[in-house]
PDB file of C-alpha atoms in Angstrom:
ATOM      1  CA  UNK A 539     119.364 117.738 263.977  1.00 32.00           C
ATOM      2  CA  UNK A 540     119.850 120.609 266.357  1.00 33.00           C
ATOM      3  CA  UNK A 541     117.074 123.099 266.994  1.00 33.00           C
ATOM      4  CA  UNK A 542     117.031 126.590 265.578  1.00 33.00           C
ATOM      5  CA  UNK A 543     120.083 128.514 266.711  1.00 30.00           C
ATOM      6  CA  UNK A 544     120.595 132.142 265.741  1.00 33.00           C
ATOM      7  CA  UNK A 545     124.091 133.172 264.667  1.00 33.00           C
ATOM      8  CA  UNK A 546     124.742 136.781 263.739  1.00 30.00           C
ATOM      9  CA  UNK A 547     126.076 137.421 260.245  1.00 35.00           C
ATOM     10  CA  UNK A 548     128.387 140.300 259.379  1.00 34.00           C
ATOM     11  CA  UNK A 549     125.750 142.869 258.507  1.00 34.00           C
ATOM     12  CA  UNK A 550     124.010 146.034 259.543  1.00 34.00           C
ATOM     13  CA  UNK A 551     120.593 144.607 260.307  1.00 33.00           C
ATOM     14  CA  UNK A 552     118.908 142.007 262.485  1.00 34.00           C
ATOM     15  CA  UNK A 553     117.126 140.947 259.282  1.00 39.00           C
ATOM     16  CA  UNK A 554     120.380 139.277 258.286  1.00 43.00           C
ATOM     17  CA  UNK A 555     120.418 136.832 261.184  1.00 49.00           C
ATOM     18  CA  UNK A 556     121.327 133.299 260.155  1.00 50.00           C
ATOM     19  CA  UNK A 557     120.034 130.008 261.539  1.00 58.00           C
ATOM     20  CA  UNK A 558     120.765 126.323 261.306  1.00 73.00           C
ATOM     21  CA  UNK A 559     117.918 123.952 260.364  1.00 84.00           C
ATOM     22  CA  UNK A 560     115.105 123.521 262.887  1.00 85.00           C
ATOM     23  CA  UNK A 561     113.875 119.988 263.768  1.00 84.00           C
ATOM     24  CA  UNK A 562     110.849 120.160 261.432  1.00 89.00           C
ATOM     25  CA  UNK A 563     112.726 121.529 258.409  1.00 94.00           C
ATOM     26  CA  UNK A 564     113.216 119.351 255.348  1.00 95.00           C
ATOM     27  CA  UNK A 565     116.916 118.598 255.334  1.00 95.00           C
ATOM     28  CA  UNK A 566     118.855 116.060 253.342  1.00 96.00           C
ATOM     29  CA  UNK A 567     120.401 114.022 256.120  1.00 94.00           C
ATOM     30  CA  UNK A 568     118.030 111.156 255.346  1.00 93.00           C
ATOM     31  CA  UNK A 569     119.985 110.583 252.117  1.00 95.00           C
ATOM     32  CA  UNK A 570     123.010 108.343 252.494  1.00 94.00           C
ATOM     33  CA  UNK A 571     126.267 109.963 251.375  1.00 95.00           C
ATOM     34  CA  UNK A 572     129.270 107.778 250.479  1.00 93.00           C
ATOM     35  CA  UNK A 573     131.773 109.698 252.602  1.00 92.00           C
ATOM     36  CA  UNK A 574     132.461 112.898 254.513  1.00 90.00           C
ATOM     37  CA  UNK A 575     133.593 116.000 252.629  1.00 94.00           C
ATOM     38  CA  UNK A 576     132.158 114.865 249.321  1.00 97.00           C
ATOM     39  CA  UNK A 577     129.362 115.628 246.877  1.00 98.00           C
ATOM     40  CA  UNK A 578     127.069 113.485 244.737  1.00 98.00           C
ATOM     41  CA  UNK A 579     125.624 114.503 241.364  1.00 98.00           C
ATOM     42  CA  UNK A 580     122.760 112.273 240.257  1.00 96.00           C
ATOM     43  CA  UNK A 581     121.529 111.865 236.677  1.00 92.00           C
ATOM     44  CA  UNK A 582     118.146 113.607 236.426  1.00 93.00           C
ATOM     45  CA  UNK A 583     117.976 114.766 240.030  1.00 97.00           C
ATOM     46  CA  UNK A 584     116.928 113.466 243.446  1.00 97.00           C
ATOM     47  CA  UNK A 585     114.089 113.746 245.955  1.00 97.00           C
ATOM     48  CA  UNK A 586     113.707 114.378 249.683  1.00 97.00           C
ATOM     49  CA  UNK A 587     110.407 114.414 251.597  1.00 96.00           C
ATOM     50  CA  UNK A 588     108.299 115.084 248.513  1.00 97.00           C
ATOM     51  CA  UNK A 589     110.573 117.767 247.073  1.00 98.00           C
ATOM     52  CA  UNK A 590     112.182 116.855 243.746  1.00 98.00           C
ATOM     53  CA  UNK A 591     115.396 118.594 242.697  1.00 98.00           C
ATOM     54  CA  UNK A 592     116.407 118.881 239.053  1.00 98.00           C
ATOM     55  CA  UNK A 593     119.962 118.044 237.978  1.00 98.00           C
ATOM     56  CA  UNK A 594     121.685 118.273 234.595  1.00 98.00           C
ATOM     57  CA  UNK A 595     124.976 116.381 234.570  1.00 97.00           C
ATOM     58  CA  UNK A 596     127.797 116.282 232.037  1.00 97.00           C
ATOM     59  CA  UNK A 597     130.680 113.971 232.831  1.00 96.00           C
ATOM     60  CA  UNK A 598     131.509 114.568 236.487  1.00 96.00           C
ATOM     61  CA  UNK A 599     130.130 118.123 236.613  1.00 98.00           C
ATOM     62  CA  UNK A 600     126.768 119.685 237.496  1.00 98.00           C
ATOM     63  CA  UNK A 601     125.853 121.707 234.409  1.00 98.00           C
ATOM     64  CA  UNK A 602     122.690 123.067 235.998  1.00 98.00           C
ATOM     65  CA  UNK A 603     120.310 122.363 238.851  1.00 98.00           C
ATOM     66  CA  UNK A 604     121.223 120.786 242.172  1.00 98.00           C
ATOM     67  CA  UNK A 605     123.445 118.166 243.760  1.00 98.00           C
ATOM     68  CA  UNK A 606     123.972 116.835 247.268  1.00 98.00           C
ATOM     69  CA  UNK A 607     127.007 117.833 249.313  1.00 98.00           C
ATOM     70  CA  UNK A 608     128.499 117.746 252.785  1.00 97.00           C
ATOM     71  CA  UNK A 609     131.707 119.600 251.908  1.00 97.00           C
ATOM     72  CA  UNK A 610     133.002 122.268 254.281  1.00 96.00           C
ATOM     73  CA  UNK A 611     136.079 123.977 252.815  1.00 96.00           C
ATOM     74  CA  UNK A 612     137.097 127.415 254.070  1.00 93.00           C
ATOM     75  CA  UNK A 613     140.295 127.919 252.087  1.00 93.00           C
ATOM     76  CA  UNK A 614     141.687 128.679 248.656  1.00 94.00           C
ATOM     77  CA  UNK A 615     143.027 125.687 246.754  1.00 93.00           C
ATOM     78  CA  UNK A 616     146.545 125.145 245.483  1.00 89.00           C
ATOM     79  CA  UNK A 617     145.910 123.978 241.905  1.00 91.00           C
ATOM     80  CA  UNK A 618     143.677 124.713 238.920  1.00 93.00           C
ATOM     81  CA  UNK A 619     142.419 121.199 238.328  1.00 96.00           C
ATOM     82  CA  UNK A 620     138.937 119.701 238.482  1.00 96.00           C
ATOM     83  CA  UNK A 621     139.382 117.896 241.799  1.00 96.00           C
ATOM     84  CA  UNK A 622     140.814 120.977 243.527  1.00 96.00           C
ATOM     85  CA  UNK A 623     138.257 123.464 242.220  1.00 97.00           C
ATOM     86  CA  UNK A 624     135.427 121.027 242.995  1.00 97.00           C
ATOM     87  CA  UNK A 625     136.364 121.289 246.671  1.00 97.00           C
ATOM     88  CA  UNK A 626     135.418 125.014 246.497  1.00 97.00           C
ATOM     89  CA  UNK A 627     132.612 124.748 243.948  1.00 98.00           C
ATOM     90  CA  UNK A 628     130.621 122.160 245.895  1.00 98.00           C
ATOM     91  CA  UNK A 629     131.318 123.520 249.402  1.00 98.00           C
ATOM     92  CA  UNK A 630     129.289 125.881 251.584  1.00 98.00           C
ATOM     93  CA  UNK A 631     131.086 128.878 253.076  1.00 97.00           C
ATOM     94  CA  UNK A 632     130.634 129.176 256.841  1.00 95.00           C
ATOM     95  CA  UNK A 633     132.945 130.861 259.385  1.00 90.00           C
ATOM     96  CA  UNK A 634     133.486 127.549 261.186  1.00 90.00           C
ATOM     97  CA  UNK A 635     133.102 123.945 259.961  1.00 90.00           C
ATOM     98  CA  UNK A 636     129.554 123.527 258.693  1.00 91.00           C
ATOM     99  CA  UNK A 637     127.228 121.837 261.186  1.00 87.00           C
ATOM    100  CA  UNK A 638     124.127 121.238 259.042  1.00 90.00           C
ATOM    101  CA  UNK A 639     125.216 117.855 257.657  1.00 94.00           C
ATOM    102  CA  UNK A 640     123.988 117.250 254.107  1.00 97.00           C
ATOM    103  CA  UNK A 641     122.722 120.178 252.041  1.00 98.00           C
ATOM    104  CA  UNK A 642     122.273 120.935 248.345  1.00 98.00           C
ATOM    105  CA  UNK A 643     124.398 123.019 245.994  1.00 98.00           C
ATOM    106  CA  UNK A 644     122.647 124.854 243.187  1.00 98.00           C
ATOM    107  CA  UNK A 645     124.167 125.806 239.832  1.00 98.00           C
ATOM    108  CA  UNK A 646     122.090 128.412 238.004  1.00 98.00           C
ATOM    109  CA  UNK A 647     122.169 127.790 234.257  1.00 98.00           C
ATOM    110  CA  UNK A 648     119.139 129.095 232.377  1.00 98.00           C
ATOM    111  CA  UNK A 649     116.006 127.630 233.996  1.00 98.00           C
ATOM    112  CA  UNK A 650     117.686 124.433 235.217  1.00 98.00           C
ATOM    113  CA  UNK A 651     117.938 125.317 238.938  1.00 98.00           C
ATOM    114  CA  UNK A 652     114.471 124.272 240.085  1.00 98.00           C
ATOM    115  CA  UNK A 653     112.622 121.905 242.357  1.00 98.00           C
ATOM    116  CA  UNK A 654     109.053 120.625 242.220  1.00 98.00           C
ATOM    117  CA  UNK A 655     106.707 119.537 245.014  1.00 98.00           C
ATOM    118  CA  UNK A 656     104.583 116.396 245.000  1.00 98.00           C
ATOM    119  CA  UNK A 657     101.747 118.436 246.506  1.00 97.00           C
ATOM    120  CA  UNK A 658     101.231 122.210 246.048  1.00 98.00           C
ATOM    121  CA  UNK A 659     102.288 123.940 249.254  1.00 98.00           C
ATOM    122  CA  UNK A 660     103.282 127.262 250.748  1.00 98.00           C
ATOM    123  CA  UNK A 661     107.008 127.240 251.468  1.00 98.00           C
ATOM    124  CA  UNK A 662     107.668 129.349 254.546  1.00 98.00           C
ATOM    125  CA  UNK A 663     111.422 129.636 253.950  1.00 97.00           C
ATOM    126  CA  UNK A 664     114.635 127.939 252.964  1.00 98.00           C
ATOM    127  CA  UNK A 665     118.151 128.510 254.270  1.00 97.00           C
ATOM    128  CA  UNK A 666     120.648 129.789 251.705  1.00 98.00           C
ATOM    129  CA  UNK A 667     124.384 130.480 251.695  1.00 98.00           C
ATOM    130  CA  UNK A 668     127.272 131.204 249.365  1.00 98.00           C
ATOM    131  CA  UNK A 669     129.524 128.474 248.091  1.00 98.00           C
ATOM    132  CA  UNK A 670     133.175 128.724 249.080  1.00 98.00           C
ATOM    133  CA  UNK A 671     134.011 129.432 245.426  1.00 98.00           C
ATOM    134  CA  UNK A 672     131.604 132.383 245.230  1.00 98.00           C
ATOM    135  CA  UNK A 673     132.570 133.794 248.617  1.00 98.00           C
ATOM    136  CA  UNK A 674     136.299 133.782 247.875  1.00 97.00           C
ATOM    137  CA  UNK A 675     135.773 135.160 244.366  1.00 97.00           C
ATOM    138  CA  UNK A 676     133.706 138.100 245.646  1.00 98.00           C
ATOM    139  CA  UNK A 677     135.895 138.732 248.700  1.00 97.00           C
ATOM    140  CA  UNK A 678     139.334 138.524 247.099  1.00 95.00           C
ATOM    141  CA  UNK A 679     138.779 138.661 243.340  1.00 95.00           C
ATOM    142  CA  UNK A 680     140.677 136.548 240.852  1.00 91.00           C
ATOM    143  CA  UNK A 681     144.114 136.706 242.461  1.00 88.00           C
ATOM    144  CA  UNK A 682     144.566 137.415 246.142  1.00 88.00           C
ATOM    145  CA  UNK A 683     148.191 138.496 245.772  1.00 79.00           C
ATOM    146  CA  UNK A 684     148.285 140.812 242.733  1.00 80.00           C
ATOM    147  CA  UNK A 685     152.100 140.967 242.592  1.00 80.00           C
ATOM    148  CA  UNK A 686     152.492 137.210 242.340  1.00 83.00           C
ATOM    149  CA  UNK A 687     154.515 136.874 245.549  1.00 87.00           C
ATOM    150  CA  UNK A 688     153.606 133.952 247.835  1.00 90.00           C
ATOM    151  CA  UNK A 689     151.616 135.011 250.895  1.00 89.00           C
ATOM    152  CA  UNK A 690     149.827 133.208 253.704  1.00 91.00           C
ATOM    153  CA  UNK A 691     146.441 131.753 252.832  1.00 90.00           C
ATOM    154  CA  UNK A 692     144.026 134.385 254.246  1.00 88.00           C
ATOM    155  CA  UNK A 693     141.683 131.655 255.485  1.00 89.00           C
ATOM    156  CA  UNK A 694     144.208 129.067 256.716  1.00 89.00           C
ATOM    157  CA  UNK A 695     147.327 131.029 257.745  1.00 90.00           C
ATOM    158  CA  UNK A 696     149.091 127.905 258.997  1.00 90.00           C
ATOM    159  CA  UNK A 697     149.243 126.379 255.520  1.00 87.00           C
ATOM    160  CA  UNK A 698     152.264 126.896 253.236  1.00 88.00           C
ATOM    161  CA  UNK A 699     152.514 130.287 251.577  1.00 91.00           C
ATOM    162  CA  UNK A 700     151.276 130.491 248.011  1.00 89.00           C
ATOM    163  CA  UNK A 701     149.726 132.632 245.273  1.00 89.00           C
ATOM    164  CA  UNK A 702     145.960 132.342 245.619  1.00 92.00           C
ATOM    165  CA  UNK A 703     143.554 132.253 242.694  1.00 93.00           C
ATOM    166  CA  UNK A 704     139.827 131.615 242.627  1.00 94.00           C
ATOM    167  CA  UNK A 705     140.203 129.923 239.207  1.00 96.00           C
ATOM    168  CA  UNK A 706     137.031 131.414 237.738  1.00 95.00           C
ATOM    169  CA  UNK A 707     137.106 131.190 233.918  1.00 92.00           C
ATOM    170  CA  UNK A 708     137.484 134.718 232.552  1.00 90.00           C
ATOM    171  CA  UNK A 709     138.369 136.098 235.969  1.00 93.00           C
ATOM    172  CA  UNK A 710     136.326 137.963 238.565  1.00 96.00           C
ATOM    173  CA  UNK A 711     136.740 141.204 240.473  1.00 94.00           C
ATOM    174  CA  UNK A 712     136.870 141.840 244.181  1.00 96.00           C
ATOM    175  CA  UNK A 713     133.523 143.290 245.212  1.00 98.00           C
ATOM    176  CA  UNK A 714     133.442 146.963 246.140  1.00 97.00           C
ATOM    177  CA  UNK A 715     130.947 149.789 246.420  1.00 97.00           C
ATOM    178  CA  UNK A 716     127.512 149.132 244.849  1.00 98.00           C
ATOM    179  CA  UNK A 717     128.322 145.501 244.012  1.00 98.00           C
ATOM    180  CA  UNK A 718     125.785 142.723 244.611  1.00 98.00           C
ATOM    181  CA  UNK A 719     124.907 139.064 244.129  1.00 98.00           C
ATOM    182  CA  UNK A 720     121.137 138.547 244.184  1.00 98.00           C
ATOM    183  CA  UNK A 721     119.295 135.221 244.387  1.00 98.00           C
ATOM    184  CA  UNK A 722     115.719 135.283 243.032  1.00 98.00           C
ATOM    185  CA  UNK A 723     113.085 132.577 243.475  1.00 99.00           C
ATOM    186  CA  UNK A 724     110.137 132.402 241.066  1.00 99.00           C
ATOM    187  CA  UNK A 725     107.101 130.335 242.046  1.00 98.00           C
ATOM    188  CA  UNK A 726     104.714 128.419 239.787  1.00 98.00           C
ATOM    189  CA  UNK A 727     101.523 126.440 240.182  1.00 98.00           C
ATOM    190  CA  UNK A 728     100.037 124.515 237.298  1.00 98.00           C
ATOM    191  CA  UNK A 729     102.456 126.232 234.948  1.00 98.00           C
ATOM    192  CA  UNK A 730     101.325 129.722 235.963  1.00 98.00           C
ATOM    193  CA  UNK A 731     103.683 132.093 237.773  1.00 98.00           C
ATOM    194  CA  UNK A 732     102.569 132.881 241.315  1.00 98.00           C
ATOM    195  CA  UNK A 733     105.194 135.464 242.252  1.00 98.00           C
ATOM    196  CA  UNK A 734     108.872 136.133 242.786  1.00 98.00           C
ATOM    197  CA  UNK A 735     111.070 137.196 245.678  1.00 98.00           C
ATOM    198  CA  UNK A 736     114.779 137.937 246.093  1.00 98.00           C
ATOM    199  CA  UNK A 737     117.571 137.987 248.654  1.00 98.00           C
ATOM    200  CA  UNK A 738     121.072 139.452 248.397  1.00 98.00           C
ATOM    201  CA  UNK A 739     123.919 136.996 248.992  1.00 98.00           C
ATOM    202  CA  UNK A 740     126.217 140.014 248.688  1.00 98.00           C
ATOM    203  CA  UNK A 741     125.236 143.635 249.195  1.00 98.00           C
ATOM    204  CA  UNK A 742     128.055 146.176 249.187  1.00 98.00           C
ATOM    205  CA  UNK A 743     127.646 149.743 250.381  1.00 97.00           C
ATOM    206  CA  UNK A 744     125.312 151.789 248.192  1.00 97.00           C
ATOM    207  CA  UNK A 745     123.547 148.867 246.494  1.00 97.00           C
ATOM    208  CA  UNK A 746     120.451 148.721 248.713  1.00 95.00           C
ATOM    209  CA  UNK A 747     118.587 152.012 248.287  1.00 94.00           C
ATOM    210  CA  UNK A 748     116.615 151.518 251.525  1.00 94.00           C
ATOM    211  CA  UNK A 749     119.716 150.539 253.503  1.00 94.00           C
ATOM    212  CA  UNK A 750     122.651 152.248 251.737  1.00 95.00           C
ATOM    213  CA  UNK A 751     125.085 151.469 254.575  1.00 96.00           C
ATOM    214  CA  UNK A 752     124.666 147.697 254.297  1.00 96.00           C
ATOM    215  CA  UNK A 753     128.040 146.252 253.394  1.00 98.00           C
ATOM    216  CA  UNK A 754     128.370 142.471 253.463  1.00 98.00           C
ATOM    217  CA  UNK A 755     129.120 139.296 251.584  1.00 98.00           C
ATOM    218  CA  UNK A 756     126.966 136.616 253.190  1.00 97.00           C
ATOM    219  CA  UNK A 757     129.272 134.479 255.326  1.00 96.00           C
ATOM    220  CA  UNK A 758     126.878 131.875 256.767  1.00 96.00           C
ATOM    221  CA  UNK A 759     123.441 130.344 256.324  1.00 96.00           C
ATOM    222  CA  UNK A 760     120.534 132.779 256.346  1.00 96.00           C
ATOM    223  CA  UNK A 761     116.763 132.521 256.087  1.00 97.00           C
ATOM    224  CA  UNK A 762     115.155 133.296 252.718  1.00 98.00           C
ATOM    225  CA  UNK A 763     111.373 133.698 253.020  1.00 98.00           C
ATOM    226  CA  UNK A 764     109.457 132.057 250.163  1.00 98.00           C
ATOM    227  CA  UNK A 765     105.902 132.463 251.480  1.00 98.00           C
ATOM    228  CA  UNK A 766     105.389 135.537 249.227  1.00 98.00           C
ATOM    229  CA  UNK A 767     105.282 133.061 246.322  1.00 98.00           C
ATOM    230  CA  UNK A 768     102.014 131.631 247.648  1.00 98.00           C
ATOM    231  CA  UNK A 769     101.036 128.007 247.079  1.00 98.00           C
ATOM    232  CA  UNK A 770     103.430 126.492 244.554  1.00 98.00           C
ATOM    233  CA  UNK A 771     104.313 123.197 242.923  1.00 98.00           C
ATOM    234  CA  UNK A 772     107.573 124.465 241.394  1.00 98.00           C
ATOM    235  CA  UNK A 773     110.257 127.002 242.323  1.00 99.00           C
ATOM    236  CA  UNK A 774     112.975 128.179 239.915  1.00 99.00           C
ATOM    237  CA  UNK A 775     116.099 130.028 241.115  1.00 99.00           C
ATOM    238  CA  UNK A 776     118.138 132.684 239.313  1.00 98.00           C
ATOM    239  CA  UNK A 777     121.278 134.641 240.209  1.00 98.00           C
ATOM    240  CA  UNK A 778     122.312 138.133 239.125  1.00 98.00           C
ATOM    241  CA  UNK A 779     125.608 139.902 239.853  1.00 98.00           C
ATOM    242  CA  UNK A 780     127.062 143.354 239.293  1.00 98.00           C
ATOM    243  CA  UNK A 781     130.237 141.724 237.897  1.00 97.00           C
ATOM    244  CA  UNK A 782     129.570 141.073 234.207  1.00 96.00           C
ATOM    245  CA  UNK A 783     131.789 140.786 231.146  1.00 93.00           C
ATOM    246  CA  UNK A 784     131.530 142.901 227.990  1.00 93.00           C
ATOM    247  CA  UNK A 785     128.765 140.610 226.698  1.00 94.00           C
ATOM    248  CA  UNK A 786     126.669 141.032 229.838  1.00 94.00           C
ATOM    249  CA  UNK A 787     127.497 137.544 231.106  1.00 95.00           C
ATOM    250  CA  UNK A 788     127.765 137.219 234.876  1.00 97.00           C
ATOM    251  CA  UNK A 789     131.343 136.472 235.946  1.00 97.00           C
ATOM    252  CA  UNK A 790     130.631 135.757 239.623  1.00 98.00           C
ATOM    253  CA  UNK A 791     130.242 131.955 239.991  1.00 98.00           C
ATOM    254  CA  UNK A 792     126.540 131.182 239.535  1.00 98.00           C
ATOM    255  CA  UNK A 793     126.375 128.823 242.496  1.00 98.00           C
ATOM    256  CA  UNK A 794     124.647 128.853 245.892  1.00 98.00           C
ATOM    257  CA  UNK A 795     123.739 126.459 248.713  1.00 98.00           C
ATOM    258  CA  UNK A 796     120.304 125.534 250.086  1.00 98.00           C
ATOM    259  CA  UNK A 797     119.121 123.674 253.176  1.00 97.00           C
ATOM    260  CA  UNK A 798     116.368 123.680 255.817  1.00 96.00           C
ATOM    261  CA  UNK A 799     113.229 123.914 253.662  1.00 97.00           C
ATOM    262  CA  UNK A 800     110.112 124.613 255.756  1.00 97.00           C
ATOM    263  CA  UNK A 801     106.617 123.934 254.428  1.00 97.00           C
ATOM    264  CA  UNK A 802     103.560 125.623 255.938  1.00 96.00           C
ATOM    265  CA  UNK A 803     101.662 123.159 258.109  1.00 87.00           C
TER     266      UNK A 803
END
């Protein structure tokens, strides 16, 4: 695995620098994947280097928790079918083909998106990113071409022209002023909460009171510090978005990607 390499994200602050996994990070490349550009959902979860990821599976879909992936799609899809949407749902969004190898995709559903540690530890950080599905939904909304006329795919202009949808049930809106997608990690030890910390995977102008000019949708991996949680044996992840339906249900896809977990030595 390559050493740490800084890559600037589209943002207004050096705090939003992104990195690829460092040599001593816990990655998931030790786990054999059946093919390139695929994902694997295991019944009950999976483990890597003493970190145990929960997974709730129904049929061929991840209902909640985490799965393994090495997908790298940076395009809308042509059809609203399970195979097509899965190529967005289980893919990380990066500006160029993803170079981190295997990673995990998280689906937040209640308290299901969690991992446990064999030994209580301080987690210095993890790397997080948007899925392709979430990025396209927030960037373009439900339908890229509102008039229904075929246009070039905004991410792969050489492909045939089409009418682009993000195929999110119930629809989503294109993010604008004050919109956000926030990932929160809550730490536990021995069943007792140790703390919580958050990072914005999208932060449109006006959302961040301390930095009102920040205006971005995270477009690559970035570091998410978890050491404020203290020593933990379990971490649970939650997502919150400004795009909600009339019942208060989040419409932005409740998915994110995780890689490069670093334990304190």
